[in-house]
Coordinates of C-alpha atoms and ligand atoms in Angstrom, one line a residue:
M1 CA 22.1 -118.0 118.2
N2 CA 21.5 -120.7 115.9
H3 CA 23.2 -121.3 112.0
E4 CA 19.6 -119.6 110.6
T5 CA 19.9 -116.9 113.2
A6 CA 23.4 -115.9 112.0
V7 CA 22.4 -116.0 108.9
S8 CA 19.7 -113.8 108.4
K9 CA 21.6 -111.5 110.9
A10 CA 24.0 -111.3 107.9
K11 CA 21.8 -110.8 105.5
E12 CA 20.5 -107.8 107.5
I13 CA 23.4 -106.1 107.3
A14 CA 24.5 -107.0 104.1
E15 CA 21.4 -105.2 102.8
Q16 CA 21.2 -102.9 104.9
I17 CA 24.6 -101.5 106.2
L18 CA 27.4 -103.5 102.9
A19 CA 25.2 -103.4 100.4
P20 CA 24.1 -99.6 100.3
A21 CA 28.1 -98.3 101.1
A22 CA 30.6 -100.8 98.8
R23 CA 30.2 -98.9 95.8
Q24 CA 32.2 -95.6 97.3
N25 CA 34.0 -97.7 100.4
D26 CA 35.2 -99.7 97.0
K27 CA 36.2 -95.9 95.0
D28 CA 38.0 -95.0 98.3
A29 CA 38.9 -97.8 99.0
R30 CA 38.4 -97.4 102.8
F31 CA 38.0 -99.6 105.5
S32 CA 34.3 -100.3 106.0
S33 CA 33.9 -99.9 110.4
E34 CA 30.1 -100.0 110.1
A35 CA 30.2 -103.4 109.0
I36 CA 32.4 -104.4 112.1
A37 CA 29.5 -102.2 114.2
A38 CA 27.0 -103.9 112.8
L39 CA 29.1 -107.3 113.3
G40 CA 29.7 -107.0 116.9
P41 CA 26.8 -106.2 118.3
A42 CA 24.7 -108.8 116.0
G43 CA 27.0 -111.0 117.8
L44 CA 28.2 -112.6 114.7
L45 CA 32.5 -111.8 115.8
G46 CA 32.0 -114.5 117.8
I47 CA 29.8 -117.5 116.3
T48 CA 32.6 -120.1 116.1
L49 CA 33.9 -119.9 120.0
P50 CA 32.7 -122.1 122.5
A51 CA 29.9 -120.5 124.7
E52 CA 31.7 -121.0 127.9
A53 CA 33.5 -118.1 126.1
G54 CA 30.1 -116.7 125.5
G55 CA 30.7 -117.1 121.6
A56 CA 28.1 -119.8 120.1
A57 CA 29.5 -123.0 119.5
L58 CA 28.3 -122.9 115.9
G59 CA 30.9 -124.7 112.7
P60 CA 31.8 -124.8 109.3
R61 CA 28.4 -124.7 107.7
T62 CA 27.6 -120.6 109.6
V63 CA 31.0 -119.6 108.8
A64 CA 30.8 -120.6 104.6
A65 CA 27.3 -118.8 104.6
V66 CA 27.4 -116.0 106.8
I67 CA 30.9 -115.5 104.9
A68 CA 29.2 -115.9 101.1
T69 CA 26.5 -113.9 102.7
L70 CA 27.9 -110.9 103.1
A71 CA 30.6 -111.3 100.4
E72 CA 27.9 -111.0 97.8
A73 CA 26.6 -107.4 98.8
D74 CA 30.4 -106.6 99.2
A75 CA 33.7 -108.9 99.5
S76 CA 36.1 -106.6 101.1
A77 CA 33.5 -106.4 104.3
A78 CA 33.7 -111.2 103.6
M79 CA 37.7 -110.9 103.6
V80 CA 37.6 -109.0 106.9
Y81 CA 35.3 -111.4 108.6
L82 CA 37.1 -114.6 107.2
M83 CA 40.7 -112.9 108.6
H84 CA 38.8 -112.5 111.4
T85 CA 37.2 -115.7 112.1
C86 CA 40.1 -117.8 111.5
A87 CA 42.6 -115.3 113.8
T88 CA 40.0 -116.1 116.2
A89 CA 40.1 -120.1 115.7
T90 CA 44.0 -119.7 116.1
I91 CA 43.2 -117.7 119.1
A92 CA 40.7 -120.3 120.9
A93 CA 42.9 -123.3 120.0
A94 CA 45.6 -121.8 121.8
R95 CA 48.0 -124.1 124.0
P96 CA 46.9 -123.3 128.2
A97 CA 49.5 -121.2 129.3
A98 CA 48.0 -118.1 127.2
A99 CA 46.7 -115.6 128.6
V100 CA 43.8 -114.9 126.2
G101 CA 40.6 -115.5 128.3
Q102 CA 39.6 -111.4 128.2
T103 CA 40.6 -111.0 124.3
L104 CA 37.8 -114.5 123.5
K105 CA 35.4 -112.4 125.6
D106 CA 35.6 -108.9 123.9
I107 CA 35.3 -111.1 120.9
A108 CA 32.0 -112.4 121.6
A109 CA 30.4 -109.3 122.6
G110 CA 31.6 -108.1 119.8
R111 CA 33.8 -105.5 121.2
H112 CA 37.0 -107.2 119.1
L113 CA 38.2 -107.1 115.7
T114 CA 41.3 -109.3 114.7
T115 CA 42.9 -110.9 112.0
L116 CA 46.2 -112.6 110.6
A117 CA 49.2 -111.9 110.3
F118 CA 51.3 -114.3 108.5
S119 CA 53.0 -112.7 105.2
E120 CA 56.3 -111.6 104.9
A121 CA 58.2 -109.3 102.6
G122 CA 60.8 -112.1 102.1
S123 CA 58.9 -115.4 102.0
R124 CA 56.4 -113.8 100.1
S125 CA 53.5 -116.4 99.1
H126 CA 55.0 -119.0 101.4
F127 CA 53.2 -117.9 104.6
W128 CA 54.5 -121.3 106.1
A129 CA 58.3 -119.9 106.1
P130 CA 58.6 -116.9 107.8
V131 CA 61.6 -114.9 107.3
S132 CA 61.4 -113.2 110.6
R133 CA 62.8 -114.8 114.1
A134 CA 61.3 -114.3 117.6
K135 CA 64.3 -113.2 119.8
R136 CA 64.3 -114.3 123.7
N137 CA 64.7 -111.7 125.9
A138 CA 64.1 -111.9 130.2
G139 CA 60.9 -114.3 129.7
N140 CA 59.5 -112.4 127.1
V141 CA 60.1 -112.4 123.4
H142 CA 60.5 -109.4 120.8
L143 CA 59.7 -109.2 117.1
T144 CA 61.1 -108.3 114.3
A145 CA 58.8 -108.7 111.0
K146 CA 58.0 -106.7 107.8
K147 CA 54.2 -108.6 107.4
S148 CA 53.5 -107.4 103.4
W149 CA 50.1 -107.9 103.5
V150 CA 47.5 -108.0 106.3
T151 CA 43.9 -107.1 106.3
S152 CA 42.2 -104.8 108.4
A153 CA 45.7 -103.1 109.3
G154 CA 45.8 -100.5 111.6
H155 CA 41.7 -101.5 112.6
A156 CA 41.7 -104.7 114.8
Q157 CA 42.3 -104.6 117.7
S158 CA 45.0 -107.6 117.8
Y159 CA 46.9 -109.4 115.2
V160 CA 47.9 -113.1 115.3
V161 CA 51.6 -112.7 114.2
S162 CA 53.9 -116.1 113.1
A163 CA 57.7 -115.5 113.3
L164 CA 60.7 -118.6 113.7
A165 CA 60.7 -119.4 117.4
P166 CA 64.0 -118.6 119.2
E167 CA 65.6 -121.4 118.3
G168 CA 63.9 -122.9 115.7
K169 CA 65.8 -124.9 113.3
S170 CA 63.6 -125.7 109.8
P171 CA 62.5 -123.1 108.0
T172 CA 58.9 -124.4 108.5
E173 CA 59.6 -124.3 112.6
S174 CA 57.6 -121.0 113.6
T175 CA 55.4 -119.8 116.7
I176 CA 52.1 -118.0 116.8
Y177 CA 51.8 -114.3 118.9
L178 CA 49.0 -111.9 119.6
I179 CA 50.3 -109.1 119.3
A180 CA 47.7 -106.1 120.7
G181 CA 46.9 -103.3 118.3
G182 CA 48.9 -99.9 119.8
T183 CA 52.2 -102.1 120.6
P184 CA 54.8 -100.2 120.9
G185 CA 56.9 -101.0 117.2
L186 CA 53.4 -101.7 115.9
S187 CA 53.2 -100.0 112.7
V188 CA 51.3 -100.0 109.5
A189 CA 53.8 -99.4 107.1
G190 CA 51.8 -97.7 104.2
P191 CA 48.1 -97.4 102.7
W192 CA 46.1 -99.9 100.7
D193 CA 44.9 -99.1 97.3
G194 CA 44.6 -102.6 95.4
L195 CA 42.9 -103.9 92.2
G196 CA 40.3 -105.5 93.9
M197 CA 39.2 -106.4 98.1
R198 CA 40.1 -102.0 98.4
A199 CA 37.6 -102.1 101.7
N200 CA 39.4 -104.0 103.7
A201 CA 43.3 -102.0 104.4
S202 CA 45.2 -105.4 103.4
A203 CA 48.4 -103.1 103.9
P204 CA 51.6 -104.1 105.0
M205 CA 52.8 -103.3 108.7
I206 CA 56.0 -103.6 110.6
L207 CA 56.8 -104.5 113.5
E208 CA 59.7 -103.3 115.4
D209 CA 61.6 -104.8 118.4
C210 CA 57.7 -105.6 119.7
E211 CA 57.7 -107.0 123.3
V212 CA 55.4 -110.1 123.6
E213 CA 54.6 -111.4 127.1
P214 CA 54.7 -115.4 127.9
G215 CA 51.0 -115.2 127.7
L216 CA 50.4 -113.8 124.7
Q217 CA 52.5 -117.0 123.0
L218 CA 49.7 -119.2 121.0
T219 CA 51.3 -122.0 120.2
D220 CA 54.0 -124.4 121.9
D221 CA 57.4 -122.9 120.1
G222 CA 57.6 -124.3 116.6
A223 CA 54.0 -125.9 116.7
G224 CA 53.0 -122.4 114.4
F225 CA 53.1 -124.8 111.2
K226 CA 51.1 -127.6 112.4
A227 CA 48.3 -124.6 114.1
M228 CA 48.5 -122.8 110.3
L229 CA 48.0 -126.6 108.3
D230 CA 45.2 -128.1 111.3
V231 CA 43.5 -124.6 112.3
V232 CA 43.5 -122.0 110.0
L233 CA 43.9 -123.9 106.9
P234 CA 40.8 -125.7 106.6
L235 CA 39.1 -122.2 107.4
F236 CA 40.6 -120.0 105.9
N237 CA 40.4 -121.9 102.4
L238 CA 36.0 -122.6 102.6
G239 CA 35.5 -119.0 103.6
T240 CA 37.8 -118.3 100.4
S241 CA 35.7 -120.4 98.6
A242 CA 32.1 -118.9 100.1
V243 CA 33.6 -115.2 99.4
A244 CA 34.0 -116.5 95.4
L245 CA 30.3 -117.7 96.0
G246 CA 29.1 -114.9 97.1
L247 CA 31.0 -112.9 94.3
C248 CA 29.4 -115.5 91.9
R249 CA 26.2 -115.1 93.2
A250 CA 26.5 -111.3 92.9
A251 CA 27.5 -111.7 89.5
V252 CA 24.4 -113.7 88.0
A253 CA 21.9 -111.6 89.8
G254 CA 23.8 -107.9 88.4
T255 CA 24.0 -109.8 85.1
A256 CA 20.2 -111.3 84.9
T257 CA 19.1 -107.3 86.2
H258 CA 21.0 -106.0 83.4
L259 CA 19.8 -108.6 80.7
N260 CA 16.7 -107.9 81.4
A261 CA 16.5 -104.0 82.2
A262 CA 18.9 -102.5 79.4
R263 CA 16.2 -102.3 75.6
F264 CA 17.6 -102.3 72.1
E265 CA 14.4 -100.3 71.4
H266 CA 14.5 -100.3 68.1
L267 CA 13.9 -104.4 68.0
G268 CA 11.4 -103.9 71.1
Q269 CA 13.2 -106.3 73.1
S270 CA 15.2 -106.5 75.9
L271 CA 18.9 -107.7 75.4
G272 CA 18.0 -111.2 77.1
E273 CA 15.4 -111.4 74.8
S274 CA 17.0 -110.3 72.2
L275 CA 20.1 -112.3 72.5
P276 CA 20.0 -116.1 72.9
T277 CA 24.0 -116.5 73.1
L278 CA 23.4 -113.7 76.0
R279 CA 21.2 -116.2 78.1
A280 CA 23.8 -118.8 77.1
Q281 CA 26.1 -117.1 78.6
L282 CA 24.5 -116.4 82.1
A283 CA 23.5 -120.0 82.3
T284 CA 26.5 -120.7 82.3
M285 CA 27.7 -118.8 84.5
Q286 CA 24.7 -119.7 86.9
I287 CA 25.4 -123.5 86.5
D288 CA 29.2 -122.7 87.5
T289 CA 28.1 -120.8 90.7
D290 CA 25.3 -123.4 91.6
G291 CA 28.5 -126.2 91.3
L292 CA 31.0 -124.2 93.3
A293 CA 27.7 -124.3 95.9
A294 CA 27.8 -127.4 95.8
R295 CA 31.6 -127.8 96.5
I296 CA 31.5 -126.3 99.3
D297 CA 29.1 -128.2 100.5
D298 CA 30.9 -131.0 100.4
L299 CA 33.9 -129.3 102.4
V300 CA 31.9 -128.3 104.8
D301 CA 30.6 -132.2 104.9
H302 CA 33.8 -133.3 104.7
L303 CA 35.2 -130.8 108.0
E304 CA 32.1 -131.5 109.9
R305 CA 32.6 -135.5 109.4
P306 CA 36.7 -135.6 109.0
R307 CA 37.8 -138.4 107.4
D308 CA 40.7 -139.6 104.7
T309 CA 39.8 -137.0 101.9
T310 CA 38.7 -134.1 103.8
M311 CA 42.5 -132.1 103.1
L312 CA 42.5 -133.0 99.8
R313 CA 38.9 -131.5 99.9
V314 CA 40.6 -128.1 101.6
L315 CA 43.1 -127.9 99.1
E316 CA 41.0 -128.6 95.7
S317 CA 37.8 -125.9 96.9
K318 CA 39.8 -122.9 96.8
A319 CA 42.3 -123.7 93.9
A320 CA 39.2 -124.0 92.1
A321 CA 36.8 -121.6 93.9
G322 CA 39.3 -119.4 92.4
D323 CA 38.9 -120.1 89.0
I324 CA 35.6 -120.4 89.1
A325 CA 35.0 -116.7 90.7
I326 CA 37.5 -115.0 87.6
A327 CA 35.4 -117.3 85.2
V328 CA 32.1 -116.2 86.3
T329 CA 32.6 -112.2 87.1
S330 CA 34.7 -112.6 83.9
A331 CA 31.5 -114.0 81.4
A332 CA 29.7 -110.9 83.5
M333 CA 31.6 -107.9 82.2
R334 CA 31.5 -109.9 79.4
V335 CA 28.1 -110.0 78.8
C336 CA 27.5 -106.4 80.5
G337 CA 29.8 -105.1 78.0
G338 CA 30.2 -101.3 77.8
A339 CA 27.9 -100.6 80.4
A340 CA 30.1 -102.8 82.9
F341 CA 32.9 -101.6 81.1
S342 CA 32.2 -98.1 82.5
K343 CA 31.6 -98.6 86.1
H344 CA 27.8 -98.2 85.3
M345 CA 27.2 -101.3 87.6
A346 CA 28.7 -102.8 90.3
I347 CA 30.3 -106.2 87.6
E348 CA 33.6 -104.4 87.0
R349 CA 33.7 -104.2 91.0
L350 CA 33.2 -107.9 91.3
F351 CA 35.4 -108.7 88.3
R352 CA 38.2 -106.8 90.5
D353 CA 37.7 -108.5 93.9
A354 CA 37.1 -111.9 92.7
H355 CA 40.8 -111.9 91.1
A356 CA 42.2 -111.6 94.8
G357 CA 42.0 -115.4 95.6
A358 CA 43.8 -116.6 93.6
V359 CA 46.5 -114.8 94.7
M360 CA 45.5 -114.9 98.5
A361 CA 48.6 -117.6 99.8
P362 CA 47.9 -120.7 99.5
T363 CA 47.9 -119.3 96.4
G364 CA 45.5 -121.3 93.2
D365 CA 49.3 -122.3 92.1
V366 CA 50.6 -123.7 94.9
L367 CA 47.4 -125.6 95.5
R368 CA 48.1 -127.5 92.2
E369 CA 51.7 -128.1 93.3
F370 CA 50.3 -129.7 96.8
I371 CA 47.5 -131.7 95.5
G372 CA 49.8 -133.1 93.1
K373 CA 51.8 -134.2 95.4
A374 CA 49.2 -136.0 97.5
I375 CA 47.7 -137.9 95.2
L376 CA 51.5 -139.2 93.9
G377 CA 52.7 -140.0 98.1
I378 CA 55.3 -137.0 97.5
P379 CA 55.4 -134.8 100.7
L380 CA 54.8 -131.5 101.1
F381 CA 56.7 -129.9 102.6
Ligands
FAD1 C1 43.8 -108.3 99.0 C2 44.7 -109.5 100.1 C3 45.1 -109.7 101.6 C4 45.8 -110.6 101.3 N1 45.8 -110.6 103.5 C5 46.3 -111.1 104.0 C6 46.0 -111.3 105.4 O1 45.6 -111.0 106.2 N2 47.1 -111.5 105.9 C7 48.6 -111.9 105.3 O2 49.3 -112.9 106.0 N3 48.8 -112.4 104.0 C8 47.6 -111.7 103.2 N4 47.6 -111.5 102.0 C9 48.8 -112.4 101.6 C10 48.6 -113.8 100.2 O3 48.0 -114.6 101.6 C11 50.0 -113.5 99.5 O4 50.9 -114.0 100.9 C12 50.2 -112.8 98.7 O5 49.0 -112.4 98.0 C13 51.4 -112.8 97.8 O6 51.5 -112.1 97.1 P1 53.7 -112.7 96.5 O7 53.4 -111.2 95.4 O8 54.7 -112.2 97.3 O9 53.1 -113.7 95.8 P2 54.8 -114.6 95.4 O10 54.6 -115.6 96.2 O11 55.1 -113.9 94.1 O12 53.9 -116.0 94.2 C14 53.9 -115.0 92.2 C15 53.1 -116.0 91.6 O13 54.4 -117.3 91.8 C16 53.5 -118.4 92.0 N5 53.7 -119.3 92.8 C17 54.7 -119.2 93.9 N6 55.2 -120.8 95.3 C18 54.5 -121.2 93.9 C19 54.8 -122.8 93.8 N7 55.6 -123.3 94.7 N8 54.8 -123.2 92.8 C20 54.2 -122.8 91.9 N9 53.6 -121.7 91.9 C21 54.1 -121.2 93.0 C22 52.2 -117.8 92.7 O14 51.0 -118.8 92.5 C23 51.9 -116.6 92.4 O15 51.3 -116.5 91.1 C24 46.8 -110.6 101.3 C25 47.0 -110.6 100.0 C26 45.9 -109.5 98.4 C27 46.1 -109.4 97.8

C-alpha cells in the first residue's frame, strides 16, 4: 500500500461507514466497532509497521492524512485510530527481549486493536510520572494501577501500560508493558459519558495485581519515559493536530452548506448571499484551517528530516491545533446560529469534540510551559 491508496481507503471508510453513523454513535456514546471492522481489512491498522512485520512502512505524512480524513467524518473514530497507531509504534519499538512478533503480525493483518493506558488518577495529565509501581515476583511483574482515561477501553485487544519501574528512583523512571485484554485483574472501571469524543470509549480502567511475563515488558526498566518522549509524543502530537484539522475542515464545509441552504425568504436570499459578516467569519475559519494544514505539513517535514527545531515543532503543533479547533468550531456555532445550537446539524458535535485536544495530555497549558522553558534553555523536567 502507498500513501495515495491509504488515504483513498480512509476516505471510502469515512464516507461509507463513519459519516452515516457518527451522529447516532455520538448520541448513544457508542463505540464504533464497525469502524474497526472496516479499518482492519482495509490494511489501515498496520500502515506504520515495517514490511517484515506485514505492514506498509508508511510514515508521518500518511498517518496525518489518514487521521484528518477519518476525523472529518468522525473525530471519535479518528482518535481511536490515533491511539492505536501510537500504541503500535511503542510495541514495534520494543526492546529485543520482548515477545511481540505475533501481536505485530495480528495488527498488520487488521485483527488487533491496541491503545495507550498512560494517564493515572494520581498524576492526572502528568502522564510522564505514573504513581503506580510494578512489583517483581518470581521472574514476572505484577501491576496495580488506576488508569483514568483509556480510549477504546474494553474494546482493544491489548493495552500499552506505564508504571514506575520496580526499582525506579525518580518519578519518571517508568517501564512500559503490553497487557492483553482479558488478563485477570484488568477491567473497565466505569462508563464513558464525555462532553465530546463520546464514541471512543475513553473510560477509566483498573489493573488489580495483573501478572506480566518478561516477554511483554516493552522497554527496559526505567526506559518508559524515553519511549514516551521519543516514540509516542511526536506521533501523538501530529495525530491530535490532524484530528483538529479534520474537525476544522468539517466545520468549514458544514457552515458553507448551511450558508448556501438556509434562506431569508422575505429577502429572497440565502444567509451567505445576505450577510457579509457571515462570509467574513467563514473566510476566517478557512484561513485558520489552511494555516493548521500548513503547520501540519511543516511538522511532517520536520519528522521526516529531523533537525534542531523538530521537538519545538512537535510541541507547538498540538498547542496551536487545540486552540484552532476550538476557535474554528466556535465560529461555526455562531455563524450557524440557532440551527447549530438546537442540534439540527453536526456542528455542535464538532464543537464538543474539538474541546478534547487541548485537555488531552500533554495539555495546551503544559505544552506552553515546555515551549517557554525550551526557549529559555530551562530543563523541561
Ligand atoms: C477524550 C479523552 C481521551 C483520552 N484518552 C486517553 C488515553 O487513551 N490514554 C491516556 O493515557 N490518557 C487519555 N486521556 C487522558 C488525557 O491525556 C489527560 O491525562 C487528561 O485529560 C487530563 O485531565 P485531568 O483532569 O487529569 O487534568 P489535570 O492534570 O487535573 O489538569 C487540570 C488543568 O491544569 C492544567 N495543568 C496541569 N499541569 C500543568 C502545568 N504543569 N502547567 C500549567 N498548567 C497545567 C491543565 O492544562 C488543565 O487545564 C484522555 C482524555 C480525554 C479527554
